[in-house]
Coordinates of C-alpha atoms and ligand atoms in Angstrom, one line a residue:
X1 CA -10.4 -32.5 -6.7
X2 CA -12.7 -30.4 -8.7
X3 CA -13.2 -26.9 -9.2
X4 CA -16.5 -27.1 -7.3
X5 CA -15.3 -29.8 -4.3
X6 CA -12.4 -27.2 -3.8
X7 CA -14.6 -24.3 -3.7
X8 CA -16.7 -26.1 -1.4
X9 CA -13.9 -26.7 1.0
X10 CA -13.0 -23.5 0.9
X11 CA -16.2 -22.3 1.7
X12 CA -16.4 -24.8 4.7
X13 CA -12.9 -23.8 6.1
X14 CA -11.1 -21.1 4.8
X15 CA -10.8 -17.2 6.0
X16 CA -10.5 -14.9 3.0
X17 CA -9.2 -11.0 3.8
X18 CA -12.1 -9.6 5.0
X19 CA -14.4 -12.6 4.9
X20 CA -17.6 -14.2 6.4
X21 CA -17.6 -17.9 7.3
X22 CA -21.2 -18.1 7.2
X23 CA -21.7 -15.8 4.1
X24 CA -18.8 -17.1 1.8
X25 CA -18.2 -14.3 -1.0
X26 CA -17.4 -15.9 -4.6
X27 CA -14.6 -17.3 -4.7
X28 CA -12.7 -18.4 -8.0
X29 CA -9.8 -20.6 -8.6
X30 CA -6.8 -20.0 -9.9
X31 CA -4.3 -22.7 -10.9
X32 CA -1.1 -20.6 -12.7
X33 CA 0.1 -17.0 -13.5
X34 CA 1.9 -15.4 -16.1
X35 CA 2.8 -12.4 -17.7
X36 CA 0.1 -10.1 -16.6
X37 CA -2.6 -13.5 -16.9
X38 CA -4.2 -15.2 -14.4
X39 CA -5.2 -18.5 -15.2
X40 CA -8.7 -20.1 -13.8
X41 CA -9.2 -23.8 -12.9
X42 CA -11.9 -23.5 -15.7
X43 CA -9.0 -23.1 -18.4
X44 CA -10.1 -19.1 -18.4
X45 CA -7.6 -16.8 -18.8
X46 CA -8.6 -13.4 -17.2
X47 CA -5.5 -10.2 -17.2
X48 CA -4.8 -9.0 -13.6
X49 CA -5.7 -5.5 -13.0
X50 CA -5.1 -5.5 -9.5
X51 CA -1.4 -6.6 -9.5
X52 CA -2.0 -8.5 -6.5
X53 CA -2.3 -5.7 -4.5
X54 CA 0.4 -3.4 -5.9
X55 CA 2.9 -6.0 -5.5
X56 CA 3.1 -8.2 -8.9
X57 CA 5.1 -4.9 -10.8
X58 CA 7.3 -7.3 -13.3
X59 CA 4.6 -10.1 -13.8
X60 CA 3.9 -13.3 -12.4
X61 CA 6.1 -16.1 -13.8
X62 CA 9.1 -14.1 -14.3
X63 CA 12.1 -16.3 -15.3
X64 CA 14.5 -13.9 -13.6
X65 CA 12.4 -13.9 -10.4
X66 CA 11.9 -17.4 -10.7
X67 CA 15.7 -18.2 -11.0
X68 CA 16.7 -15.8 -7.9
X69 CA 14.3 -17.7 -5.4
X70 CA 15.8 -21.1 -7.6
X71 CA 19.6 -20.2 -7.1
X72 CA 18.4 -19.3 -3.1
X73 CA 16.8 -22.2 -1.9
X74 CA 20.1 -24.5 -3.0
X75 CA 22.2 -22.1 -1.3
X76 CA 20.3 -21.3 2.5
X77 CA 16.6 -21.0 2.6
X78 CA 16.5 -19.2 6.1
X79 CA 18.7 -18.6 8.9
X80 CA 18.2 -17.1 11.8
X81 CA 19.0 -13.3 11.5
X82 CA 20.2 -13.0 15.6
X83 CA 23.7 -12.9 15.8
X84 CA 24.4 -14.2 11.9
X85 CA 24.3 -12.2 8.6
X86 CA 23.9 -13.1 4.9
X87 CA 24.7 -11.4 1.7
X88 CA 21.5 -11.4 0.3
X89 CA 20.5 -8.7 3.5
X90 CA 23.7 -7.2 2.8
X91 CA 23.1 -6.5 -0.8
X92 CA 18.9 -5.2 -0.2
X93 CA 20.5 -3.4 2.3
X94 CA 22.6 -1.6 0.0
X95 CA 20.5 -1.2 -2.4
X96 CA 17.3 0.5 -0.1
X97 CA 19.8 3.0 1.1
X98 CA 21.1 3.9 -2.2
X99 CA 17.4 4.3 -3.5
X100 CA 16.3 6.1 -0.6
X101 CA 17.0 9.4 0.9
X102 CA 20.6 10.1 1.8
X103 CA 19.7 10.7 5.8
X104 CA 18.1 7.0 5.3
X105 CA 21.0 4.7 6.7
X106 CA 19.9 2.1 8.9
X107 CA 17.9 -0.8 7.6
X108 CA 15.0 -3.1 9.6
X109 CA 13.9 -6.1 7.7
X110 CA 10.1 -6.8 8.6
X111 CA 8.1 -9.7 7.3
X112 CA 5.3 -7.7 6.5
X113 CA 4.0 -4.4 5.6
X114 CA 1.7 -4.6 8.9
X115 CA 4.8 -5.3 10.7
X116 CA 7.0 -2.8 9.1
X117 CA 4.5 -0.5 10.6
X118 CA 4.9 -1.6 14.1
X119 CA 8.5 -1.3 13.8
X120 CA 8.5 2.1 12.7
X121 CA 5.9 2.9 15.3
X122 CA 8.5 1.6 18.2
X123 CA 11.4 3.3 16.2
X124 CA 9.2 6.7 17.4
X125 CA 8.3 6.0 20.6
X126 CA 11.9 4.3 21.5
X127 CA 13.7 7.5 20.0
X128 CA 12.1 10.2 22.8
X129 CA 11.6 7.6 25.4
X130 CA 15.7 7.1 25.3
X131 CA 16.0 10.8 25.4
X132 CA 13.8 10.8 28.1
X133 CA 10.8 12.4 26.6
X134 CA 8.5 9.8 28.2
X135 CA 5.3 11.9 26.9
X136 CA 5.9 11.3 23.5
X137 CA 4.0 8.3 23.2
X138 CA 1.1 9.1 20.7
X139 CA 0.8 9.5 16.9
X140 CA -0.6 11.9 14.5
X141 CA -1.9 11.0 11.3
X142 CA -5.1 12.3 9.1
X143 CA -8.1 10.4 8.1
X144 CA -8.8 8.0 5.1
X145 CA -5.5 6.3 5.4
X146 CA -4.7 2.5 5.7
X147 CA -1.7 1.1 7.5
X148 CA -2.1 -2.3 8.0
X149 CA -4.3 -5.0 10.1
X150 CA -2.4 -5.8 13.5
X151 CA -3.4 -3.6 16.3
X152 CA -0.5 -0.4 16.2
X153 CA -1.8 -0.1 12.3
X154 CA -4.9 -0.4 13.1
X155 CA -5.1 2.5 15.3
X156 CA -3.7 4.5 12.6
X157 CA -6.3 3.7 10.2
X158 CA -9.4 5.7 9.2
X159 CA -11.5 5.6 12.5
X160 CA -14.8 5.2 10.7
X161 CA -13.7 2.2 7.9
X162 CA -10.9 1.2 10.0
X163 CA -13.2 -0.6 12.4
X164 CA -11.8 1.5 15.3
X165 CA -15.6 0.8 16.9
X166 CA -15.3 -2.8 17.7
X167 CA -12.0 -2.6 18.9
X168 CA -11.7 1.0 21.0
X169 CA -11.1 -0.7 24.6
X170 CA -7.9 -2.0 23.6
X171 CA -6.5 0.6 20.8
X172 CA -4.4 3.7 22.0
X173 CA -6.2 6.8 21.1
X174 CA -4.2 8.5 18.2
X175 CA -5.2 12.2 16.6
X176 CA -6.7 12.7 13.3
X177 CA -6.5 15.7 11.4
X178 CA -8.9 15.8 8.6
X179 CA -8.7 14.2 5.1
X180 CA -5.6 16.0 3.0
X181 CA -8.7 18.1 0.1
X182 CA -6.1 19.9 -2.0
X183 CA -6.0 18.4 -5.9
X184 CA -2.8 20.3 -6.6
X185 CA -0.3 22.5 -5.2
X186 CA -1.7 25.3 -8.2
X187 CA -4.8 25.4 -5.9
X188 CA -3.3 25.4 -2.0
X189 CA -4.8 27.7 0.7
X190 CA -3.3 27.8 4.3
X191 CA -6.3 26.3 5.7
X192 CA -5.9 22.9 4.1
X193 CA -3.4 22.2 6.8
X194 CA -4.9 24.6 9.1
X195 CA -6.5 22.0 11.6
X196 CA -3.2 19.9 11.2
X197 CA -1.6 22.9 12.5
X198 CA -3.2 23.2 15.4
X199 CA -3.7 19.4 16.5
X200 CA 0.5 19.6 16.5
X201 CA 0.5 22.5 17.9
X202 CA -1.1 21.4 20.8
X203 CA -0.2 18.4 21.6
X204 CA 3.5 18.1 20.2
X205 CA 4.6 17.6 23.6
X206 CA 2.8 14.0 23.2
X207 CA 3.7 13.0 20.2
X208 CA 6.3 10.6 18.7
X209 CA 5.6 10.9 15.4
X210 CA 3.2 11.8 12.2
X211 CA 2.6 8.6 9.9
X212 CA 1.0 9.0 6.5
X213 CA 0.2 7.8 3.2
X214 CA 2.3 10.3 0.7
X215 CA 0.3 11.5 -1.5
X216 CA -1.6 8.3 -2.2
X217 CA -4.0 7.1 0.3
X218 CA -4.4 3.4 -0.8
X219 CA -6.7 0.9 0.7
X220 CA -8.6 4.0 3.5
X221 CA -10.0 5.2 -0.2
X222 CA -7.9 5.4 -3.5
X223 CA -7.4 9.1 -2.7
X224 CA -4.7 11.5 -4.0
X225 CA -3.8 14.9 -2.2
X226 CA -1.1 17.0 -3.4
X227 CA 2.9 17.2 -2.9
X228 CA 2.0 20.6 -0.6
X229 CA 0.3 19.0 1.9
X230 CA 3.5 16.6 2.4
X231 CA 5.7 19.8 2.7
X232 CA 3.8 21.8 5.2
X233 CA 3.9 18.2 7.2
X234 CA 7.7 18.6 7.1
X235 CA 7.8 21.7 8.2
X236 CA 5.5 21.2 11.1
X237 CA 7.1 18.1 12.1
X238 CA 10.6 19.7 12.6
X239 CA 9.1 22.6 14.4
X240 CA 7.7 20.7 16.6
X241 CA 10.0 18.1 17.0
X242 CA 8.0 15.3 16.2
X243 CA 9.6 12.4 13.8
X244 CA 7.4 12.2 10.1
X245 CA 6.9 8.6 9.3
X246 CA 5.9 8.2 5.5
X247 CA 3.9 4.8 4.3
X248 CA 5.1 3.9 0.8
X249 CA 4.3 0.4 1.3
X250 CA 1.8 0.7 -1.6
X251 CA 3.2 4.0 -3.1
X252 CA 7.0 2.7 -3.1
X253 CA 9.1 1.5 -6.1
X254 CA 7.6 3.6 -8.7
X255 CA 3.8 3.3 -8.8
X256 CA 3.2 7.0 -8.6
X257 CA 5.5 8.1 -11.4
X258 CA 8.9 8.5 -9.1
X259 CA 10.5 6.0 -7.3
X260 CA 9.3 7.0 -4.2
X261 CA 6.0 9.2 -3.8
X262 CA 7.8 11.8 -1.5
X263 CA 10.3 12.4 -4.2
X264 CA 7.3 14.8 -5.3
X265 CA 6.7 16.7 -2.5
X266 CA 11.3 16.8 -2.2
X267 CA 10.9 15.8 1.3
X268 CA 12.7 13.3 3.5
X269 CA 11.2 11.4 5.9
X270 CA 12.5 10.1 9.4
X271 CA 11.4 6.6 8.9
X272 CA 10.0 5.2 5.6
X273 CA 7.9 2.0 5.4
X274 CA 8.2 -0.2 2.0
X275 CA 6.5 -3.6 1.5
X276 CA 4.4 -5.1 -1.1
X277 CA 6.5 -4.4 -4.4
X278 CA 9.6 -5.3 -3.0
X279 CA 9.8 -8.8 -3.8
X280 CA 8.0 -8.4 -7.2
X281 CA 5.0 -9.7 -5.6
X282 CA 6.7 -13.9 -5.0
X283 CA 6.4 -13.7 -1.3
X284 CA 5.6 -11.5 2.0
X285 CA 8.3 -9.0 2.9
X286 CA 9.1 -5.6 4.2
X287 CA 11.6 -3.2 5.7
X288 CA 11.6 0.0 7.8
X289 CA 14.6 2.1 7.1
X290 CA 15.4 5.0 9.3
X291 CA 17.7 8.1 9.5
X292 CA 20.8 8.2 11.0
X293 CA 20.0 10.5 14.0
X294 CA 16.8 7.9 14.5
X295 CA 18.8 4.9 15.2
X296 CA 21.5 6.5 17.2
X297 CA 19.4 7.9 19.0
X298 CA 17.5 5.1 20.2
X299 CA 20.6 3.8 21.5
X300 CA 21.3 7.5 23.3
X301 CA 20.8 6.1 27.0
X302 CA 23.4 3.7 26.7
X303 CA 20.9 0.5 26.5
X304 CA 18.4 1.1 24.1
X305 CA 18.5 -1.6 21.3
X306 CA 14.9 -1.6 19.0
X307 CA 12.8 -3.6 20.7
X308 CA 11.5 -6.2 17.7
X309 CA 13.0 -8.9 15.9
X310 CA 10.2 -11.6 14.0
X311 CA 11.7 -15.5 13.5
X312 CA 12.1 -14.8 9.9
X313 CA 13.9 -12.0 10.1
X314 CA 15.6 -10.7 7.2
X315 CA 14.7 -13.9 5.4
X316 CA 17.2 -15.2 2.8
X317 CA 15.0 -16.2 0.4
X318 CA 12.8 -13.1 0.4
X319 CA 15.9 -10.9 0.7
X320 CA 17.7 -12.5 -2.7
X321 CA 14.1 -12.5 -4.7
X322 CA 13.4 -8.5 -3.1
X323 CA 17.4 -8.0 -4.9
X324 CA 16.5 -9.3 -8.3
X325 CA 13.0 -7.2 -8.2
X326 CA 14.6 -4.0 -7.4
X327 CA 17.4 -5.1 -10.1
X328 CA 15.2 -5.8 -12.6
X329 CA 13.3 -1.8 -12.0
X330 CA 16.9 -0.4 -12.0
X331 CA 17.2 -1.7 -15.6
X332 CA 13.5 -1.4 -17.1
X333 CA 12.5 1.4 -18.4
X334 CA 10.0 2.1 -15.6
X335 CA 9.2 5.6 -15.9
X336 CA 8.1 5.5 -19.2
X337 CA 6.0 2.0 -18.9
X338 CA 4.6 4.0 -15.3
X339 CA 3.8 7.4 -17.6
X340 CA 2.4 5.3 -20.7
X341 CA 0.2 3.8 -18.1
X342 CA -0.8 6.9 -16.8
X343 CA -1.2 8.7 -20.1
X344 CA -3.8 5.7 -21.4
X345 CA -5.8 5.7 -18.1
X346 CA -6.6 9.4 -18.7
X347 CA -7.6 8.9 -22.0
X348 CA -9.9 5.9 -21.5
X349 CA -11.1 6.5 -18.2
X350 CA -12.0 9.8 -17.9
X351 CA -14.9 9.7 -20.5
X352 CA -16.5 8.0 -18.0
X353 CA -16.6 11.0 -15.6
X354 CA -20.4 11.9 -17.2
X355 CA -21.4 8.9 -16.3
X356 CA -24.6 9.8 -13.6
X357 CA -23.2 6.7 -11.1
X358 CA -19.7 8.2 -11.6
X359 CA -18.8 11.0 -8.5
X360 CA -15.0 10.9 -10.0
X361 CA -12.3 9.8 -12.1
X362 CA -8.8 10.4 -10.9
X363 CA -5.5 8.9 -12.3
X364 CA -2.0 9.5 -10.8
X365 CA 1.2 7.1 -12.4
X366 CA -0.1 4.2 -12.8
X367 CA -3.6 4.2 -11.0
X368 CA -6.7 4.1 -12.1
X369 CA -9.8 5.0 -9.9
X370 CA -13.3 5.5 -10.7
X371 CA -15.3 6.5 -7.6
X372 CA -19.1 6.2 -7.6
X373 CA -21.6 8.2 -5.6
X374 CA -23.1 5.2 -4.4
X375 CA -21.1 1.9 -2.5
X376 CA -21.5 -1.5 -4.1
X377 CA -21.0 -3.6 -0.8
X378 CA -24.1 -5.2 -1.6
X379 CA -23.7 -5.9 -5.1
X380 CA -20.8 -8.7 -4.1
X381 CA -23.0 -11.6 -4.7
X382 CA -23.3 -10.9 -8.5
X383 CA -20.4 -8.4 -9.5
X384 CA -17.0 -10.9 -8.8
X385 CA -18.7 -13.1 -11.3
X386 CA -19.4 -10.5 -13.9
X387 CA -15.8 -9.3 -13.8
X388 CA -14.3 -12.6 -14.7
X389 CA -16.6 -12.8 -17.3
X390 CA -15.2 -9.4 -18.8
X391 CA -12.1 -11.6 -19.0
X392 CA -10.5 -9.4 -16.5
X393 CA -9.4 -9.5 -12.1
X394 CA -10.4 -6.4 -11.1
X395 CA -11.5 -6.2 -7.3
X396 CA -13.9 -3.1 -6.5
X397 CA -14.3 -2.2 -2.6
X398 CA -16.6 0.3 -1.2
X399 CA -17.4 2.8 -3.9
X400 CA -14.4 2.3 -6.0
X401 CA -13.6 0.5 -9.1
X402 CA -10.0 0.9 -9.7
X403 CA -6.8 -0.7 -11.1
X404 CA -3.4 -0.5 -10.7
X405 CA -1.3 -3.2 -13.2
X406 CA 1.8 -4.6 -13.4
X407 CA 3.7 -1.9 -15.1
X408 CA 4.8 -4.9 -17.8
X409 CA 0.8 -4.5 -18.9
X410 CA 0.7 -3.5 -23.0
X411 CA -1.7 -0.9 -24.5
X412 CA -4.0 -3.8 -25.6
X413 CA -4.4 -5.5 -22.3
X414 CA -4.5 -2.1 -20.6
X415 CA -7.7 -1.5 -22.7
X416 CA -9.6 -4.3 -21.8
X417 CA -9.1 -3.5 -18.3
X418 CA -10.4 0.3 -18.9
X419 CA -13.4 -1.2 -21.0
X420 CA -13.6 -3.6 -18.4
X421 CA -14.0 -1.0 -15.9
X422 CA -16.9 1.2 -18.0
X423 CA -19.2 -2.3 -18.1
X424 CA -18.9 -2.8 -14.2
X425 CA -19.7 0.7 -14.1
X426 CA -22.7 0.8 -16.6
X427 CA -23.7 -2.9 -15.4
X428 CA -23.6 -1.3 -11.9
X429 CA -25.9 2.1 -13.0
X430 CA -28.5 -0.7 -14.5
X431 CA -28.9 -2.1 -11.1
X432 CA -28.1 1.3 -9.0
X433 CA -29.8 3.9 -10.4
X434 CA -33.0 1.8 -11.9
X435 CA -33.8 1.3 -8.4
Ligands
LIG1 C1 -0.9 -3.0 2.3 C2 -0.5 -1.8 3.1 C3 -0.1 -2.0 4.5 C4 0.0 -3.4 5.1 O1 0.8 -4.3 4.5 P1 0.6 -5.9 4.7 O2 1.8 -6.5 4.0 O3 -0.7 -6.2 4.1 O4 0.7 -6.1 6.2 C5 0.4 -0.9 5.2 N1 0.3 0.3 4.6 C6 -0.1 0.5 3.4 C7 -0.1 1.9 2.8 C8 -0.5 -0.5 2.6 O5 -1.0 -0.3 1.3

């Protein structure tokens, strides 16, 4: 079929994240990947700013990668995971704990972040219920963050851009504490965490758990808050005995400059979500790992197992590509590519900080966000289009234009995407502030 025929079936039939059936967004095709290129069905060839959500960290197309999920499909696609095992689990396994925290011993393998989410949600509510804290049912979190689509996320999203309206008959009623404010720990005051405080304070005797974003909030905003904020967290949570539940689903695997973002902060969490990067971006997968004293005691009335366990469990497939992904981190130079990365973004991006659309520039590892004072929802029709045309993916939402490559990227490429990133910005200020 065409380029257009497809795009017109698409248009006709298919749900995009996010998307309207009667106002179809534009939509371009893309026929093959590679490196940090994304090949349109027009023979374009546009570099990917957006790693495919945080997820494509090596590249597409990667012949290691490639020959993992090769070598696994002769072998055992999928099996079951109830009642049978497989080396490839075994060796992730092995390889998240050994990343991970020390009091992180007990993996759950989830099929998605949204789902590694809901695990870690039950994990919560299972470990006072077996104690027979029945209460402690709700969760604590702050605004601005994102944790995923299904319904437990969803109530753990911002309330305002998290679409709570539409859905509040049927989503439990979680707190919020205010968005973390503090840039960096250099500039803390006790009252950043001040109304935190207090919202534990008072009702710790209902609450499971705390979930958040460390130290990145991703998809609520593009938002960075400093390593304090995480600390204090800690300190509440074991005061009041309430389990901390940190989101590194987009933060995990090195994207903020250490493996993990809490590494920062030199906290340990109860329960730590990772997704997205995990498989090096080839396919869908998750895990929820959890301390020892978590899973044991879960099981402290005698019958408690975790209530969850999705068809694809643990999936072979996943689990032996997710291996040669973490593999091939272990043996790249990551940090340096991660603090080059960060290191050009300041330099290139924050010139654009005068800009008069421009409200900031902010850059941690390697992330690169310009936020404008105004949103650009209803710019959609024109701006997917000019973006291609810069010879680059880059996917703005709200008021943001931001990037965050696969760490592969070089100095060139990473150019055009900052350049990129100052036309959308000055193309936008023509249309914006002309007005
Ligand atoms: C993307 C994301 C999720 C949801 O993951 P899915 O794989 O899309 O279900 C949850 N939390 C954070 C922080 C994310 O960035």
């Amino acid at each position: 079929m065409t380029e257009t025929e497809n795009l017109q079936f698409d248009a006709d039939h298919i749900w995009h994240p996010y998307s309207s059936a009667a106002y179809p967004s534009t939509i371009h095709e893309v026929v093959s990947a590679d490196g940090v290129r994304l090949t349109l069905k027009d023979g374009r060839e546009i570099i990917d700013g957006m790693a495919s959500w945080w997820s494509t960290i090596h590249g597409y197309n990667h012949p290691r990668l490639n020959q993992a999920a090769k070598d696994q499909i002769d072998q055992m696609s999928h099996v079951m995971f109830g009642g049978l095992t497989h080396q490839p689990a075994i060796d992730l396994s092995s390889k998240l704990i050994e990343m991970t925290a020390e009091p992180l011993q007990h993996v759950f393998f989830a099929d998605s972040g949204s789902v590694s989410v809901e695990v870690a949600i039950k994990m919560a509510i299972q470990y006072f219920f077996a104690q027979g804290q029945t209460k402690k049912q709700r969760l604590l979190t702050v605004r601005g963050g994102y944790h995923g689509d299904s319904f437990g996320a969803m109530a753990v999203c911002d309330p305002v851009n998290g679409m709570h309206s539409m859905f509040e008959q049927i989503l439990p009623k979680h707190l919020f504490a205010p968005l973390p404010t503090c840039e960096s720990d250099e500039d803390w005051q006790d009252e950043d965490i001040a109304e935190f405080r207090d919202l534990i304070k008072n009702n710790h005797d209902e609450l499971a758990a705390v979930i958040i974003e460390p130290l990145v909030q991703g998809a609520g905003g593009m938002r960075f808050y400093c390593p304090e904020y995480l600390r204090q967290i800690r300190v509440l949570c074991d005061q009041y005995d309430v389990l901390l539940i940190l989101d590194e689903i987009a933060t995990g695997f090195g994207r903020t400059g250490s493996l993990f973002a809490y590494e920062q902060a030199q906290i340990v969490p109860d329960i730590l979500c990772v997704g997205k990067a995990i498989t090096g971006g080839y396919m869908s997968f998750a895990a929820t790992l959890c301390s020892r004293q978590v899973a044991q005691g879960i099981a402290a009335d005698g019958s408690g197992v975790l209530m969850h366990g999705p068809t694809f469990m643990a999936n072979p497939l996943a689990c032996r590509v997710a291996n040669e992904s973490l593999a091939l981190l272990a043996e790249s130079d990551w940090q340096t590519q991660v603090a080059d990365i960060e290191q050009q973004l300041l330099a290139e991006l924050m010139p654009y900080q005068d800009l008069a659309l421009v409200k900031q520039v902010r850059v941690k590892g390697a992330i690169g966000v310009i936020e404008l004072k105004q949103k650009l929802d209803d710019q959609m029709d024109w701006l997917p289009k000019f973006i291609v045309e810069q010879g680059v993916w880059i996917r703005p939402f709200s008021n943001l234009v931001y990037i965050m490559p696969p760490y592969i990227i070089d100095a060139a490429d990473l150019t055009v995407l900052t350049q990129a990133m100052g036309k959308i910005v000055e193309q936008l200020s023509l249309k914006l502030l002309s007005r």
